[in-house]
Short mmCIF file of C-alpha atoms in Angstrom, two decimals:
data_model
loop_
_atom_site.label_atom_id
_atom_site.label_comp_id
_atom_site.label_asym_id
_atom_site.label_seq_id
_atom_site.Cartn_x
_atom_site.Cartn_y
_atom_site.Cartn_z
CA MET T 1 67.15 -20.19 -4.52
CA ASN T 2 63.60 -18.98 -5.24
CA GLU T 3 62.49 -18.62 -8.85
CA LEU T 4 59.51 -16.73 -10.21
CA PHE T 5 56.91 -18.07 -12.63
CA ILE T 6 53.56 -16.76 -13.86
CA GLY T 7 50.52 -18.99 -14.26
CA LEU T 8 47.60 -18.11 -16.54
CA MET T 9 44.24 -19.80 -16.47
CA SER T 10 41.07 -19.35 -18.51
CA GLY T 11 38.60 -22.03 -17.52
CA THR T 12 35.41 -23.58 -18.83
CA SER T 13 33.36 -20.73 -17.37
CA LEU T 14 34.76 -18.38 -20.09
CA ASP T 15 34.59 -15.40 -17.74
CA GLY T 16 38.14 -14.08 -17.98
CA MET T 17 41.88 -14.60 -17.48
CA ASP T 18 43.49 -15.22 -14.09
CA ALA T 19 47.20 -14.48 -13.67
CA VAL T 20 49.31 -15.35 -10.63
CA LEU T 21 52.93 -14.68 -9.70
CA VAL T 22 54.45 -17.65 -7.89
CA SER T 23 57.75 -18.12 -6.10
CA PHE T 24 59.15 -21.66 -6.04
CA GLY T 25 61.90 -22.67 -3.63
CA ASP T 26 64.01 -25.80 -3.33
CA SER T 27 61.43 -28.01 -1.60
CA PRO T 28 57.98 -28.96 -2.99
CA GLN T 29 56.17 -27.12 -0.19
CA ASP T 30 58.32 -24.00 -0.58
CA ILE T 31 55.80 -22.24 -2.78
CA LYS T 32 54.25 -18.82 -2.36
CA MET T 33 51.76 -16.86 -4.43
CA LEU T 34 53.07 -13.29 -4.46
CA GLY T 35 50.18 -11.66 -6.27
CA HIS T 36 47.33 -12.06 -8.71
CA SER T 37 45.38 -10.15 -11.34
CA TYR T 38 42.28 -10.75 -13.40
CA VAL T 39 41.08 -9.49 -16.77
CA ALA T 40 37.42 -10.03 -17.62
CA TYR T 41 36.29 -11.09 -21.09
CA GLU T 42 33.79 -8.94 -22.98
CA ASP T 43 30.52 -10.56 -23.98
CA THR T 44 31.64 -10.64 -27.63
CA LEU T 45 34.70 -12.74 -26.75
CA LYS T 46 32.66 -15.02 -24.51
CA LYS T 47 30.16 -15.55 -27.33
CA SER T 48 32.95 -16.27 -29.81
CA LEU T 49 34.62 -18.81 -27.50
CA LEU T 50 31.34 -20.50 -26.71
CA GLY T 51 30.48 -20.76 -30.41
CA LEU T 52 33.82 -22.40 -31.17
CA HIS T 53 32.85 -25.47 -29.17
CA LEU T 54 30.68 -26.58 -32.09
CA PRO T 55 31.64 -26.83 -35.79
CA TYR T 56 30.54 -24.13 -38.24
CA THR T 57 31.72 -22.38 -41.41
CA ASN T 58 34.94 -20.39 -40.98
CA GLU T 59 35.56 -21.67 -37.44
CA LEU T 60 39.30 -22.07 -38.16
CA GLU T 61 39.83 -18.38 -38.88
CA ASP T 62 37.60 -17.37 -35.97
CA SER T 63 39.56 -19.59 -33.59
CA LEU T 64 42.85 -17.98 -34.61
CA ILE T 65 41.42 -14.47 -34.20
CA ALA T 66 40.01 -15.41 -30.78
CA GLY T 67 43.39 -16.91 -29.85
CA ASN T 68 45.12 -13.62 -30.65
CA ILE T 69 42.61 -11.71 -28.53
CA MET T 70 43.17 -14.15 -25.67
CA SER T 71 46.92 -13.57 -25.85
CA GLN T 72 46.32 -9.82 -25.68
CA LYS T 73 44.10 -10.36 -22.62
CA ALA T 74 46.85 -12.49 -21.09
CA TYR T 75 49.35 -9.69 -21.73
CA GLN T 76 47.05 -7.20 -19.99
CA ALA T 77 46.76 -9.52 -16.99
CA ILE T 78 50.53 -10.01 -16.84
CA GLU T 79 51.28 -6.29 -17.11
CA ALA T 80 48.82 -5.56 -14.29
CA LEU T 81 50.35 -8.35 -12.19
CA LEU T 82 53.92 -7.14 -12.66
CA LYS T 83 52.93 -3.57 -11.85
CA LYS T 84 50.93 -4.65 -8.80
CA THR T 85 53.82 -6.68 -7.37
CA GLY T 86 56.62 -4.36 -8.45
CA THR T 87 58.27 -7.15 -10.43
CA SER T 88 60.40 -6.84 -13.56
CA SER T 89 59.65 -9.10 -16.53
CA LYS T 90 63.37 -9.96 -16.55
CA ASP T 91 62.94 -11.75 -13.23
CA ILE T 92 60.30 -14.18 -14.55
CA LYS T 93 61.61 -17.58 -15.65
CA ALA T 94 58.54 -18.49 -17.70
CA ILE T 95 54.79 -18.13 -18.13
CA GLY T 96 52.50 -21.16 -18.04
CA PHE T 97 49.74 -20.36 -20.55
CA HIS T 98 46.88 -22.86 -20.50
CA GLY T 99 44.84 -21.26 -23.28
CA GLN T 100 41.12 -21.84 -23.75
CA THR T 101 39.85 -25.36 -24.29
CA ILE T 102 37.40 -25.40 -27.19
CA ARG T 103 37.53 -29.10 -28.09
CA HIS T 104 38.51 -32.01 -25.85
CA GLN T 105 38.17 -35.40 -27.51
CA PRO T 106 41.05 -37.61 -26.37
CA GLN T 107 39.19 -40.67 -27.65
CA LYS T 108 39.84 -39.23 -31.14
CA GLY T 109 43.43 -38.39 -30.27
CA PHE T 110 43.21 -34.64 -29.76
CA THR T 111 42.54 -31.81 -27.36
CA LEU T 112 42.62 -28.15 -28.43
CA GLN T 113 43.36 -25.10 -26.32
CA ILE T 114 43.45 -21.91 -28.36
CA GLY T 115 45.65 -18.89 -27.71
CA ASN T 116 48.75 -17.59 -29.46
CA PRO T 117 51.79 -18.27 -27.24
CA ALA T 118 54.16 -16.90 -29.88
CA LEU T 119 52.34 -13.56 -29.77
CA LEU T 120 52.35 -13.58 -25.97
CA ALA T 121 56.13 -14.16 -25.93
CA GLU T 122 56.57 -11.20 -28.30
CA LEU T 123 54.39 -8.96 -26.17
CA CYS T 124 55.86 -9.90 -22.79
CA HIS T 125 59.48 -10.69 -23.65
CA ILE T 126 59.20 -13.66 -21.28
CA ASN T 127 59.48 -17.38 -22.03
CA VAL T 128 56.01 -18.82 -22.64
CA ILE T 129 55.11 -22.49 -22.21
CA ALA T 130 51.79 -23.67 -23.65
CA ASP T 131 49.97 -26.68 -25.11
CA PHE T 132 50.35 -28.75 -21.94
CA ARG T 133 47.73 -31.38 -22.73
CA SER T 134 48.66 -32.62 -26.20
CA ARG T 135 51.72 -34.67 -25.21
CA ASP T 136 49.73 -36.64 -22.67
CA VAL T 137 47.05 -37.36 -25.29
CA ALA T 138 49.73 -38.39 -27.78
CA ALA T 139 50.96 -40.86 -25.15
CA GLY T 140 47.51 -42.43 -24.98
CA GLY T 141 46.23 -40.35 -22.08
CA GLN T 142 43.19 -38.17 -21.51
CA GLY T 143 45.27 -34.98 -21.31
CA ALA T 144 43.20 -34.15 -18.22
CA PRO T 145 43.02 -33.60 -15.39
CA LEU T 146 46.60 -32.35 -15.09
CA VAL T 147 46.27 -30.61 -11.72
CA PRO T 148 46.49 -33.83 -9.62
CA ALA T 149 50.27 -33.89 -10.12
CA PHE T 150 50.41 -30.40 -8.62
CA HIS T 151 47.97 -31.31 -5.84
CA LYS T 152 50.18 -34.27 -4.94
CA GLU T 153 53.23 -32.02 -4.76
CA ILE T 154 51.81 -29.40 -2.41
CA PHE T 155 48.70 -30.79 -0.68
CA SER T 156 49.74 -34.34 0.24
CA HIS T 157 50.00 -35.33 3.90
CA PRO T 158 52.13 -38.24 5.16
CA THR T 159 49.31 -39.77 7.22
CA ILE T 160 46.00 -38.09 6.29
CA HIS T 161 43.79 -39.38 3.46
CA ARG T 162 42.61 -36.30 1.55
CA ALA T 163 40.71 -35.32 -1.55
CA ILE T 164 41.07 -32.04 -3.44
CA VAL T 165 37.92 -31.10 -5.35
CA ASN T 166 38.24 -28.37 -7.97
CA ILE T 167 34.76 -27.12 -8.93
CA GLY T 168 35.27 -25.13 -12.09
CA GLY T 169 33.11 -25.49 -15.18
CA ILE T 170 33.87 -29.18 -14.87
CA ALA T 171 34.55 -30.69 -11.44
CA ASN T 172 37.69 -32.75 -10.96
CA ILE T 173 38.81 -34.76 -7.98
CA THR T 174 42.29 -35.68 -6.75
CA ILE T 175 42.59 -38.53 -4.25
CA LEU T 176 45.64 -38.14 -2.03
CA ASN T 177 45.99 -41.43 -0.17
CA PRO T 178 49.31 -41.66 1.70
CA GLU T 179 49.27 -45.46 1.35
CA THR T 180 48.71 -45.65 -2.42
CA SER T 181 49.49 -43.72 -5.59
CA THR T 182 47.62 -40.50 -6.32
CA SER T 183 44.51 -40.81 -8.46
CA GLY T 184 42.26 -38.25 -10.11
CA PHE T 185 39.50 -37.76 -12.67
CA ASP T 186 36.72 -35.43 -13.83
CA SER T 187 33.56 -36.26 -11.91
CA GLY T 188 31.19 -34.39 -14.26
CA PRO T 189 29.62 -30.92 -14.48
CA GLY T 190 30.75 -28.35 -11.97
CA ASN T 191 29.43 -24.85 -12.67
CA ILE T 192 29.02 -25.21 -16.43
CA LEU T 193 25.28 -26.02 -16.52
CA LEU T 194 24.42 -23.96 -13.44
CA ASP T 195 26.01 -20.87 -14.99
CA HIS T 196 24.36 -21.49 -18.35
CA TRP T 197 20.91 -21.74 -16.75
CA SER T 198 21.49 -18.64 -14.61
CA GLN T 199 22.68 -16.64 -17.62
CA THR T 200 19.76 -17.81 -19.76
CA HIS T 201 16.99 -17.11 -17.26
CA LEU T 202 18.35 -14.51 -14.81
CA HIS T 203 20.80 -12.81 -17.18
CA LYS T 204 23.42 -13.28 -14.49
CA ALA T 205 26.79 -14.95 -15.04
CA PHE T 206 26.21 -17.21 -12.04
CA ASP T 207 23.77 -17.91 -9.22
CA GLU T 208 25.53 -16.18 -6.32
CA ASP T 209 25.74 -18.44 -3.26
CA GLY T 210 23.24 -20.74 -4.99
CA SER T 211 20.46 -18.48 -3.67
CA TRP T 212 18.16 -19.10 -6.64
CA ALA T 213 18.71 -22.85 -6.52
CA ARG T 214 18.14 -22.88 -2.76
CA GLU T 215 14.54 -21.72 -3.21
CA GLY T 216 13.77 -24.35 -5.85
CA GLN T 217 12.53 -27.91 -5.45
CA LEU T 218 14.51 -30.98 -6.49
CA ILE T 219 13.02 -32.77 -9.53
CA GLN T 220 13.95 -36.37 -8.78
CA THR T 221 12.90 -37.74 -12.17
CA LEU T 222 15.12 -35.17 -13.89
CA LEU T 223 18.05 -35.95 -11.60
CA ASP T 224 17.62 -39.67 -12.33
CA ALA T 225 17.61 -38.91 -16.06
CA PHE T 226 20.84 -36.94 -15.73
CA PHE T 227 22.53 -39.85 -13.99
CA ASN T 228 21.52 -42.27 -16.75
CA ASP T 229 24.37 -40.73 -18.75
CA THR T 230 27.06 -43.36 -19.18
CA TYR T 231 29.84 -40.91 -18.26
CA PHE T 232 28.95 -41.32 -14.58
CA GLU T 233 29.39 -45.10 -14.85
CA LYS T 234 32.87 -44.90 -16.37
CA THR T 235 35.85 -45.71 -14.24
CA ALA T 236 38.98 -43.58 -14.18
CA PRO T 237 40.97 -42.52 -16.13
CA LYS T 238 38.26 -40.26 -17.51
CA SER T 239 37.85 -36.61 -18.45
CA THR T 240 35.11 -34.51 -19.96
CA GLY T 241 34.20 -30.98 -20.97
CA ARG T 242 31.77 -28.75 -22.79
CA ASP T 243 31.88 -31.15 -25.76
CA HIS T 244 29.72 -33.48 -23.66
CA PHE T 245 27.99 -31.49 -20.91
CA ASN T 246 26.45 -28.57 -22.75
CA GLU T 247 23.17 -26.82 -23.56
CA ALA T 248 22.07 -29.54 -25.98
CA TRP T 249 22.77 -32.24 -23.38
CA LEU T 250 20.67 -30.37 -20.83
CA ASN T 251 17.79 -29.57 -23.17
CA LYS T 252 17.24 -33.17 -24.21
CA HIS T 253 16.38 -34.01 -20.59
CA LEU T 254 13.93 -31.17 -19.95
CA GLN T 255 10.16 -31.12 -20.02
CA LYS T 256 7.94 -28.03 -20.42
CA SER T 257 6.27 -28.75 -17.08
CA TYR T 258 9.50 -28.21 -15.15
CA SER T 259 9.91 -24.93 -13.30
CA ILE T 260 13.08 -23.06 -14.32
CA GLN T 261 13.99 -22.55 -10.67
CA ASP T 262 13.47 -26.23 -9.90
CA ILE T 263 15.76 -27.07 -12.82
CA GLN T 264 18.48 -24.89 -11.25
CA ARG T 265 18.01 -26.70 -7.94
CA THR T 266 18.31 -30.06 -9.70
CA LEU T 267 21.42 -28.98 -11.61
CA LEU T 268 23.06 -28.04 -8.32
CA GLU T 269 22.21 -31.45 -6.93
CA LEU T 270 23.72 -33.05 -10.04
CA THR T 271 27.03 -31.32 -9.32
CA ALA T 272 26.99 -32.11 -5.60
CA LEU T 273 25.85 -35.72 -5.92
CA SER T 274 28.17 -36.59 -8.81
CA ILE T 275 31.12 -35.37 -6.70
CA ALA T 276 29.94 -37.23 -3.59
CA ASN T 277 29.20 -40.44 -5.51
CA ALA T 278 32.58 -40.37 -7.21
CA ILE T 279 34.41 -39.93 -3.92
CA LYS T 280 32.42 -42.70 -2.23
CA THR T 281 32.94 -45.05 -5.18
CA HIS T 282 36.68 -44.54 -5.48
CA ASN T 283 37.69 -44.01 -1.86
CA ALA T 284 35.30 -44.39 1.04
CA ASN T 285 37.85 -43.67 3.78
CA ILE T 286 38.72 -40.06 2.98
CA SER T 287 38.80 -37.96 6.13
CA GLU T 288 39.38 -34.50 4.63
CA ILE T 289 38.16 -32.73 1.50
CA TYR T 290 39.48 -29.36 0.36
CA LEU T 291 37.53 -27.36 -2.21
CA CYS T 292 38.79 -24.89 -4.80
CA GLY T 293 37.46 -23.22 -7.95
CA GLY T 294 34.46 -20.95 -8.40
CA GLY T 295 32.00 -23.55 -7.14
CA ALA T 296 33.73 -23.55 -3.75
CA LEU T 297 32.23 -20.08 -3.21
CA ASN T 298 28.68 -21.34 -3.80
CA SER T 299 27.53 -21.69 -0.18
CA PHE T 300 24.47 -23.81 -1.01
CA LEU T 301 26.57 -26.21 -3.09
CA VAL T 302 29.06 -26.53 -0.21
CA GLU T 303 26.15 -27.18 2.19
CA ARG T 304 24.89 -29.96 -0.05
CA LEU T 305 28.36 -31.55 -0.22
CA LYS T 306 28.62 -31.47 3.58
CA SER T 307 25.15 -33.00 3.89
CA LEU T 308 25.98 -35.78 1.41
CA MET T 309 29.30 -36.56 3.13
CA PRO T 310 28.72 -35.77 6.83
CA GLN T 311 31.57 -37.98 7.99
CA VAL T 312 34.19 -35.93 6.12
CA LYS T 313 35.68 -32.59 7.15
CA ILE T 314 35.15 -30.23 4.19
CA GLN T 315 37.09 -26.97 3.97
CA LEU T 316 38.50 -24.59 1.37
CA THR T 317 42.11 -24.87 0.16
CA ASP T 318 42.75 -21.54 1.90
CA ALA T 319 43.17 -23.69 5.03
CA LEU T 320 46.17 -25.28 3.31
CA GLY T 321 47.67 -21.93 2.41
CA LEU T 322 46.50 -21.50 -1.18
CA SER T 323 43.60 -19.28 -2.20
CA THR T 324 40.54 -21.15 -3.44
CA GLN T 325 40.26 -19.03 -6.57
CA HIS T 326 43.89 -19.35 -7.69
CA VAL T 327 44.80 -23.03 -7.30
CA GLU T 328 44.51 -23.81 -11.02
CA ALA T 329 46.49 -20.79 -12.16
CA VAL T 330 49.24 -21.64 -9.65
CA ALA T 331 49.16 -25.20 -10.98
CA PHE T 332 50.01 -23.95 -14.48
CA ALA T 333 52.89 -21.90 -13.10
CA TRP T 334 54.11 -25.17 -11.55
CA LEU T 335 53.61 -27.06 -14.82
CA ALA T 336 55.66 -24.38 -16.62
CA LYS T 337 58.43 -24.90 -14.06
CA GLN T 338 58.32 -28.65 -14.64
CA THR T 339 58.62 -28.18 -18.39
CA LEU T 340 61.40 -25.61 -18.22
CA PHE T 341 63.48 -27.94 -16.04
CA SER T 342 62.67 -31.03 -18.14
CA LYS T 343 60.57 -32.72 -15.47
CA PRO T 344 57.31 -34.64 -16.07
CA GLY T 345 54.00 -32.89 -15.42
CA ASN T 346 51.49 -35.73 -15.76
CA LEU T 347 50.51 -38.70 -13.62
CA PRO T 348 49.93 -41.75 -15.85
CA GLN T 349 47.64 -43.38 -13.28
CA VAL T 350 45.41 -40.28 -13.54
CA THR T 351 45.36 -39.62 -17.28
CA GLY T 352 45.98 -43.11 -18.61
CA ALA T 353 49.11 -42.09 -20.53
CA LYS T 354 51.77 -44.73 -21.25
CA GLY T 355 54.16 -43.09 -18.83
CA LEU T 356 55.52 -39.88 -17.35
CA ARG T 357 55.90 -37.12 -19.93
CA ILE T 358 57.39 -33.65 -20.09
CA LEU T 359 54.43 -31.50 -21.10
CA GLY T 360 54.10 -28.32 -23.10
CA ALA T 361 55.96 -26.44 -25.81
CA LEU T 362 58.41 -23.61 -25.12
CA TYR T 363 58.24 -20.27 -26.93
CA PRO T 364 61.51 -18.57 -25.89
CA THR T 365 61.66 -14.85 -25.31
#
């Protein structure tokens, strides 16, 4: 019997809220995305969310206000999705609401995703499941990445050694080796620094197709300085976010003599090379890589990945039946299903948690 869930995702890029309607059947591969919607964030909300990544006076109140606004945006996305697909809210088992990560410091024992799931449950009259990461952190884990458990469920192949690379604000990698247990980790910056530099100097949310970066020249000394960061030397389990890779991190490496376009080119190489290095370090025998997330639509970035790993077939997750832009949102629909049916949603070998855990908190309708 197929059951319907909604997944909501607002990523590190802070651009808006994705909502997907997903049908789950009896087998792991019996999964179908029935529709999607998207609600963009206004510049004022983006600015507020970005500011909340650093401490300041009255940040607690501002975070709660922003969380309420996010829940209202989520409601708008859900209403549009239900209307678009002709679905009744009564037919939805639960909503998986990721919220917006504003602090991620598992080494201090916490991760914080804001949003008001209680308000969303009141607005939608649907069960809402949120706060997926905290239980894993409480169990000694990183709380991220969580998507490898989902990747294992739907993208694994019995004989083919694959990697799934999600290039969002932060890039994360899932290694699907049929002969060993699934592994995964954050490799480093995905779009987060590229988008920041594009917004700062071109007043564009992102560098479409990497066209600006393509015309720049690689600054090797700057790239070497980036890779001196100890995060790249860490072994998994590991995760990161805007707490670490941010404007201040970038600025401390820059020199006035650097061209702004050459900096963009070098930032793109940082993303591509950190992904390629991580894959080569952890598993040299991967034969297939599937890309998802916003960075998968950056044609120059994809070209660089193919050039750095010529022996590997690199495609988009669309080839596996799931749209590149919606993998993460579908993953949180799946995580909601796991929680509702009291099944674990983490992989301890990925996050470093003490064991399998049921993730999230339920806000009943």
